[in-house]
Amino acid sequence: MPTESRIFAYNRHNRRKIFRNFAVRSVQSGIYHHAFSGHRKINWNNMYTSEKTLYVAHGPNGPINIMGRMANRHGLIAGATGTGKTVSLQVLAETFSQAGVPCFMADMKGDLSGISQTGAMSGFIEKRCAEFGISDPQFHGCPVTFYDVFGEKGHPMRTTISDMGPELLARLLSLNETQTGILNILFRVADDRGLLLLDMKDLRAMLTYIAEHASELTKTYGTVSSQSVGAIQRALLALENQGGNYFFGEPEFNILDLIRTTPDGHGIMSVLAADRLMLNPKLYSSFLLWLLSDLYSSLPEVGDQELPRLVFFFDEAHTLFTDTPRSLVEKIEQVVRLIRSKGVGVYFVTQSPTDIPDPVLAQLGNRIQHALRAFTPKELEKVRAAAKTFRANPDFKTEDAIMQLGTGEALVSFLDDKGTPTVVERAKILFPLSQIGAITDQQREQLIKSSAIYGRYDNMIDRESAFEVLLAESEAQQKATEQAKADAEQAKADAKAAKEQEKAEKKSSKKKSIWSKVFGAVITTVTAALGTQVANSISGKKTKSTESVTKSVTKKAINSATRTATREITRSILGNMIK
């Protein structure tokens, strides 16, 4: 059976009537107030009414409800610390859960974990029952799945660097415009090269890569300065020191795990442990903004339905807009404006409506305003500004009422069936049927291990991505460089050896040439002398004795050899000097 069918089947057959002997009358606002007659007692078991409205507050005229099909028009819970915002959130969440609507909420102090346990009667609740005409409240907890970015108090919630994108990442790292431009270049280079950016080490590897290839990348993508890259690397180091490395990686969180119901049709509450996360407000707000953006991009259009598909409570909402670039604020405004068509209602929780930019505030139709304290002119200005966000009630002055509200009291204004804000009314918020306050570590651990998604996200996966690819390329390039260097050194050594060999051979050749010439000169001299002696003998000329001839030839040969050797040696020396 489809989820919606299960929801309404459950409510038709198992819901007790909330009101007895009442007449429904429409007031100016169009909210369904119930005026009681007779005994004024309600046999109360469910805050989701037969008219498909959500009973969350009680005014002078009876119950005040949010219309189910207007619940995706977003809302605001505001008020000073200690005035009851957390309890109001808990009441809204468990009401949506009873109606079959899953909710996501951040638990700042651990208090909201009590929504998983059955509540109990107390003096405060007993008093409220008498005021509201409620008898026999049936306390019960809600189905809950706990999450924690750090994986300590719930299932880990991770995303990848690529999925977060350069704009949100730049906000998270507090980058200026130039550094954001470098980050955009980095993402573009990774896309063009088909490199996956999954975790922090992938981002570091890409920063190193674009720094080393800055000159060639500048021609295509724009200037890549080493100073900007260095600034981003320092910001990454700071984020890692704050635990940001837990947030990035795989398995990536599947946003559809937030939209689950139990077999009997109750919406499952997704509670994020945010006490540690809030130590870094930008990480907290960027994480929640990523969730919203992912919901917007992943869910199909469904238009207005009887009930939202999901309600998203954004606690400490002011962190979302603090030090946020105007371009990103505009995208937040766009997401909030359009995400209701995906069946998602966003409820901001903060101290004052002035924490929210006017274009976003204008889209928050269902409002609960708890007390604001004002002791200075500046604080009075905030009270007046908060009062101006409501449609005035002629019965009281809104500005004064805001400062007079007690704990658990609030000014409320919800949308009517035409989408028009109702006249503001002073009311008391219902008490939760679940436990008020934190649960024990043992209870939390039991709920985590019994969860349907237990083990799905608990173990991190590290598959091949930009870091591994670039590391392999770097190692291959280093090996190639080392091999080229070795080859060059070997070639140089071979060339030197060849040159030495050639020099040796040339020197040897020169020595041989000198003695050849000396020997040739001797032979020539001897031959010439002997030829002269023979010629004289034939012609009858007087010749010297044989001994005399021998001495003469020898002398001439020695003189010729000496002259030739001296000449050749002198030439060799002069030749070397010239070289």
PDB file of C-alpha atoms in Angstrom, residues 119-283:
ATOM      1  CA  GLY A 119       6.397  10.261  28.174  1.00  0.00           C
ATOM      2  CA  ALA A 120       4.932  10.303  31.652  1.00  0.00           C
ATOM      3  CA  MET A 121       2.440  12.351  33.645  1.00  0.00           C
ATOM      4  CA  SER A 122       3.846  15.240  35.615  1.00  0.00           C
ATOM      5  CA  GLY A 123       2.453  18.116  37.631  1.00  0.00           C
ATOM      6  CA  PHE A 124       2.905  20.468  34.686  1.00  0.00           C
ATOM      7  CA  ILE A 125       1.150  18.104  32.263  1.00  0.00           C
ATOM      8  CA  GLU A 126      -1.664  17.438  34.720  1.00  0.00           C
ATOM      9  CA  LYS A 127      -2.250  21.181  34.959  1.00  0.00           C
ATOM     10  CA  ARG A 128      -2.250  21.515  31.175  1.00  0.00           C
ATOM     11  CA  CYS A 129      -4.755  18.652  30.852  1.00  0.00           C
ATOM     12  CA  ALA A 130      -7.158  20.491  33.133  1.00  0.00           C
ATOM     13  CA  GLU A 131      -6.713  23.721  31.185  1.00  0.00           C
ATOM     14  CA  PHE A 132      -7.234  22.042  27.812  1.00  0.00           C
ATOM     15  CA  GLY A 133     -10.031  19.698  28.837  1.00  0.00           C
ATOM     16  CA  ILE A 134      -7.977  16.611  28.068  1.00  0.00           C
ATOM     17  CA  SER A 135      -8.564  13.306  29.843  1.00  0.00           C
ATOM     18  CA  ASP A 136      -6.463  10.171  29.825  1.00  0.00           C
ATOM     19  CA  PRO A 137      -3.571  11.244  27.543  1.00  0.00           C
ATOM     20  CA  GLN A 138      -1.914   8.182  25.962  1.00  0.00           C
ATOM     21  CA  PHE A 139       1.829   8.734  26.242  1.00  0.00           C
ATOM     22  CA  HIS A 140       4.068   7.156  23.624  1.00  0.00           C
ATOM     23  CA  GLY A 141       7.395   7.676  21.921  1.00  0.00           C
ATOM     24  CA  CYS A 142       8.069   8.130  18.217  1.00  0.00           C
ATOM     25  CA  PRO A 143      10.124   5.906  15.907  1.00  0.00           C
ATOM     26  CA  VAL A 144      13.582   7.495  15.764  1.00  0.00           C
ATOM     27  CA  THR A 145      16.806   7.060  13.818  1.00  0.00           C
ATOM     28  CA  PHE A 146      19.850   8.771  15.300  1.00  0.00           C
ATOM     29  CA  TYR A 147      22.544  10.328  13.142  1.00  0.00           C
ATOM     30  CA  ASP A 148      25.901  11.919  13.903  1.00  0.00           C
ATOM     31  CA  VAL A 149      28.390  13.405  11.428  1.00  0.00           C
ATOM     32  CA  PHE A 150      31.198  12.088  13.643  1.00  0.00           C
ATOM     33  CA  GLY A 151      29.625   8.633  14.006  1.00  0.00           C
ATOM     34  CA  GLU A 152      29.662   8.720  17.819  1.00  0.00           C
ATOM     35  CA  LYS A 153      26.004   9.187  18.805  1.00  0.00           C
ATOM     36  CA  GLY A 154      24.331   7.889  15.675  1.00  0.00           C
ATOM     37  CA  HIS A 155      24.795   6.634  12.156  1.00  0.00           C
ATOM     38  CA  PRO A 156      27.384   8.631  10.191  1.00  0.00           C
ATOM     39  CA  MET A 157      26.117  11.115   7.616  1.00  0.00           C
ATOM     40  CA  ARG A 158      28.604  11.846   4.839  1.00  0.00           C
ATOM     41  CA  THR A 159      28.700  13.548   1.520  1.00  0.00           C
ATOM     42  CA  THR A 160      31.408  13.857  -1.116  1.00  0.00           C
ATOM     43  CA  ILE A 161      33.421  16.930  -2.049  1.00  0.00           C
ATOM     44  CA  SER A 162      31.879  16.825  -5.539  1.00  0.00           C
ATOM     45  CA  ASP A 163      28.340  16.636  -4.211  1.00  0.00           C
ATOM     46  CA  MET A 164      28.805  19.584  -1.861  1.00  0.00           C
ATOM     47  CA  GLY A 165      30.104  21.719  -4.725  1.00  0.00           C
ATOM     48  CA  PRO A 166      32.441  24.735  -4.807  1.00  0.00           C
ATOM     49  CA  GLU A 167      30.011  27.346  -3.472  1.00  0.00           C
ATOM     50  CA  LEU A 168      29.058  25.562  -0.263  1.00  0.00           C
ATOM     51  CA  LEU A 169      32.644  24.420   0.201  1.00  0.00           C
ATOM     52  CA  ALA A 170      33.903  27.983  -0.204  1.00  0.00           C
ATOM     53  CA  ARG A 171      31.460  29.121   2.495  1.00  0.00           C
ATOM     54  CA  LEU A 172      32.541  26.291   4.756  1.00  0.00           C
ATOM     55  CA  LEU A 173      36.213  27.284   4.331  1.00  0.00           C
ATOM     56  CA  SER A 174      35.509  31.043   4.624  1.00  0.00           C
ATOM     57  CA  LEU A 175      37.193  31.740   1.282  1.00  0.00           C
ATOM     58  CA  ASN A 176      37.258  35.147  -0.374  1.00  0.00           C
ATOM     59  CA  GLU A 177      36.177  35.791  -3.957  1.00  0.00           C
ATOM     60  CA  THR A 178      39.603  35.072  -5.486  1.00  0.00           C
ATOM     61  CA  GLN A 179      40.041  31.842  -3.537  1.00  0.00           C
ATOM     62  CA  THR A 180      36.510  30.778  -4.485  1.00  0.00           C
ATOM     63  CA  GLY A 181      37.497  31.308  -8.115  1.00  0.00           C
ATOM     64  CA  ILE A 182      40.470  28.952  -7.631  1.00  0.00           C
ATOM     65  CA  LEU A 183      38.115  26.373  -6.124  1.00  0.00           C
ATOM     66  CA  ASN A 184      35.839  26.647  -9.165  1.00  0.00           C
ATOM     67  CA  ILE A 185      38.845  26.083 -11.437  1.00  0.00           C
ATOM     68  CA  LEU A 186      39.785  23.035  -9.373  1.00  0.00           C
ATOM     69  CA  PHE A 187      36.309  21.506  -9.768  1.00  0.00           C
ATOM     70  CA  ARG A 188      36.316  22.245 -13.499  1.00  0.00           C
ATOM     71  CA  VAL A 189      39.741  20.648 -14.031  1.00  0.00           C
ATOM     72  CA  ALA A 190      38.609  17.573 -12.072  1.00  0.00           C
ATOM     73  CA  ASP A 191      35.472  17.318 -14.229  1.00  0.00           C
ATOM     74  CA  ASP A 192      37.421  17.720 -17.458  1.00  0.00           C
ATOM     75  CA  ARG A 193      39.872  15.027 -16.408  1.00  0.00           C
ATOM     76  CA  GLY A 194      37.178  12.726 -15.041  1.00  0.00           C
ATOM     77  CA  LEU A 195      38.639  12.742 -11.519  1.00  0.00           C
ATOM     78  CA  LEU A 196      36.376  11.918  -8.567  1.00  0.00           C
ATOM     79  CA  LEU A 197      36.479  14.322  -5.614  1.00  0.00           C
ATOM     80  CA  LEU A 198      35.248  12.235  -2.693  1.00  0.00           C
ATOM     81  CA  ASP A 199      37.138  13.221   0.431  1.00  0.00           C
ATOM     82  CA  MET A 200      39.620  15.719   1.851  1.00  0.00           C
ATOM     83  CA  LYS A 201      42.706  13.997   0.476  1.00  0.00           C
ATOM     84  CA  ASP A 202      41.247  14.246  -3.033  1.00  0.00           C
ATOM     85  CA  LEU A 203      40.839  17.989  -2.551  1.00  0.00           C
ATOM     86  CA  ARG A 204      44.402  18.327  -1.270  1.00  0.00           C
ATOM     87  CA  ALA A 205      45.760  16.310  -4.195  1.00  0.00           C
ATOM     88  CA  MET A 206      43.896  18.513  -6.681  1.00  0.00           C
ATOM     89  CA  LEU A 207      45.211  21.678  -5.019  1.00  0.00           C
ATOM     90  CA  THR A 208      48.764  20.373  -5.360  1.00  0.00           C
ATOM     91  CA  TYR A 209      48.109  19.428  -8.981  1.00  0.00           C
ATOM     92  CA  ILE A 210      46.767  22.818 -10.069  1.00  0.00           C
ATOM     93  CA  ALA A 211      49.620  24.571  -8.224  1.00  0.00           C
ATOM     94  CA  GLU A 212      52.226  22.455 -10.037  1.00  0.00           C
ATOM     95  CA  HIS A 213      50.514  22.971 -13.421  1.00  0.00           C
ATOM     96  CA  ALA A 214      49.526  26.596 -12.873  1.00  0.00           C
ATOM     97  CA  SER A 215      51.272  27.961 -15.971  1.00  0.00           C
ATOM     98  CA  GLU A 216      49.565  25.593 -18.391  1.00  0.00           C
ATOM     99  CA  LEU A 217      46.158  25.747 -16.648  1.00  0.00           C
ATOM    100  CA  THR A 218      46.170  29.562 -16.658  1.00  0.00           C
ATOM    101  CA  LYS A 219      45.922  29.568 -20.456  1.00  0.00           C
ATOM    102  CA  THR A 220      42.628  27.641 -20.353  1.00  0.00           C
ATOM    103  CA  TYR A 221      40.971  28.317 -17.004  1.00  0.00           C
ATOM    104  CA  GLY A 222      42.390  31.588 -15.724  1.00  0.00           C
ATOM    105  CA  THR A 223      45.058  32.644 -13.267  1.00  0.00           C
ATOM    106  CA  VAL A 224      46.022  30.133 -10.587  1.00  0.00           C
ATOM    107  CA  SER A 225      48.091  31.876  -7.932  1.00  0.00           C
ATOM    108  CA  SER A 226      50.208  29.952  -5.463  1.00  0.00           C
ATOM    109  CA  GLN A 227      49.161  32.352  -2.680  1.00  0.00           C
ATOM    110  CA  SER A 228      45.468  31.515  -3.140  1.00  0.00           C
ATOM    111  CA  VAL A 229      46.190  27.796  -3.286  1.00  0.00           C
ATOM    112  CA  GLY A 230      48.189  28.113  -0.077  1.00  0.00           C
ATOM    113  CA  ALA A 231      45.328  29.953   1.638  1.00  0.00           C
ATOM    114  CA  ILE A 232      42.871  27.187   0.680  1.00  0.00           C
ATOM    115  CA  GLN A 233      45.259  24.528   1.961  1.00  0.00           C
ATOM    116  CA  ARG A 234      45.513  26.319   5.317  1.00  0.00           C
ATOM    117  CA  ALA A 235      41.709  26.537   5.518  1.00  0.00           C
ATOM    118  CA  LEU A 236      41.481  22.798   4.810  1.00  0.00           C
ATOM    119  CA  LEU A 237      43.926  22.090   7.609  1.00  0.00           C
ATOM    120  CA  ALA A 238      41.792  24.101  10.030  1.00  0.00           C
ATOM    121  CA  LEU A 239      38.656  22.244   8.911  1.00  0.00           C
ATOM    122  CA  GLU A 240      40.368  18.883   9.388  1.00  0.00           C
ATOM    123  CA  ASN A 241      41.384  19.899  12.900  1.00  0.00           C
ATOM    124  CA  GLN A 242      37.699  20.569  13.623  1.00  0.00           C
ATOM    125  CA  GLY A 243      36.660  17.125  12.381  1.00  0.00           C
ATOM    126  CA  GLY A 244      35.613  18.086   8.862  1.00  0.00           C
ATOM    127  CA  ASN A 245      37.289  14.981   7.444  1.00  0.00           C
ATOM    128  CA  TYR A 246      34.506  12.888   9.037  1.00  0.00           C
ATOM    129  CA  PHE A 247      31.940  14.679   6.906  1.00  0.00           C
ATOM    130  CA  PHE A 248      33.450  13.881   3.498  1.00  0.00           C
ATOM    131  CA  GLY A 249      33.716  10.405   2.048  1.00  0.00           C
ATOM    132  CA  GLU A 250      31.757   7.302   1.145  1.00  0.00           C
ATOM    133  CA  PRO A 251      29.320   5.661   1.507  1.00  0.00           C
ATOM    134  CA  GLU A 252      27.477   8.880   0.789  1.00  0.00           C
ATOM    135  CA  PHE A 253      24.251   9.418   2.692  1.00  0.00           C
ATOM    136  CA  ASN A 254      21.118   8.617   0.719  1.00  0.00           C
ATOM    137  CA  ILE A 255      18.739  11.500   1.278  1.00  0.00           C
ATOM    138  CA  LEU A 256      15.730   9.202   0.818  1.00  0.00           C
ATOM    139  CA  ASP A 257      16.600   7.534   4.134  1.00  0.00           C
ATOM    140  CA  LEU A 258      15.087  10.623   5.747  1.00  0.00           C
ATOM    141  CA  ILE A 259      11.716   9.852   4.177  1.00  0.00           C
ATOM    142  CA  ARG A 260      10.662   6.617   5.830  1.00  0.00           C
ATOM    143  CA  THR A 261       7.613   5.419   7.736  1.00  0.00           C
ATOM    144  CA  THR A 262       6.981   2.467   9.997  1.00  0.00           C
ATOM    145  CA  PRO A 263       4.748  -0.447   8.870  1.00  0.00           C
ATOM    146  CA  ASP A 264       1.858   1.057  10.844  1.00  0.00           C
ATOM    147  CA  GLY A 265       2.225   4.428   9.085  1.00  0.00           C
ATOM    148  CA  HIS A 266       4.085   6.574  11.616  1.00  0.00           C
ATOM    149  CA  GLY A 267       6.665   8.977  10.279  1.00  0.00           C
ATOM    150  CA  ILE A 268      10.212   8.154  11.404  1.00  0.00           C
ATOM    151  CA  MET A 269      12.067  10.958  13.199  1.00  0.00           C
ATOM    152  CA  SER A 270      15.645  11.533  12.024  1.00  0.00           C
ATOM    153  CA  VAL A 271      17.510  13.148  14.917  1.00  0.00           C
ATOM    154  CA  LEU A 272      20.988  14.537  14.280  1.00  0.00           C
ATOM    155  CA  ALA A 273      23.292  14.788  17.299  1.00  0.00           C
ATOM    156  CA  ALA A 274      24.560  18.339  16.822  1.00  0.00           C
ATOM    157  CA  ASP A 275      26.176  19.249  20.143  1.00  0.00           C
ATOM    158  CA  ARG A 276      29.714  18.710  18.809  1.00  0.00           C
ATOM    159  CA  LEU A 277      28.825  19.819  15.302  1.00  0.00           C
ATOM    160  CA  MET A 278      27.674  23.208  16.588  1.00  0.00           C
ATOM    161  CA  LEU A 279      31.207  23.928  17.821  1.00  0.00           C
ATOM    162  CA  ASN A 280      31.785  24.823  14.188  1.00  0.00           C
ATOM    163  CA  PRO A 281      28.632  26.779  13.227  1.00  0.00           C
ATOM    164  CA  LYS A 282      29.642  27.027   9.569  1.00  0.00           C
ATOM    165  CA  LEU A 283      30.115  23.276   9.309  1.00  0.00           C
TER     166      LEU A 283
END
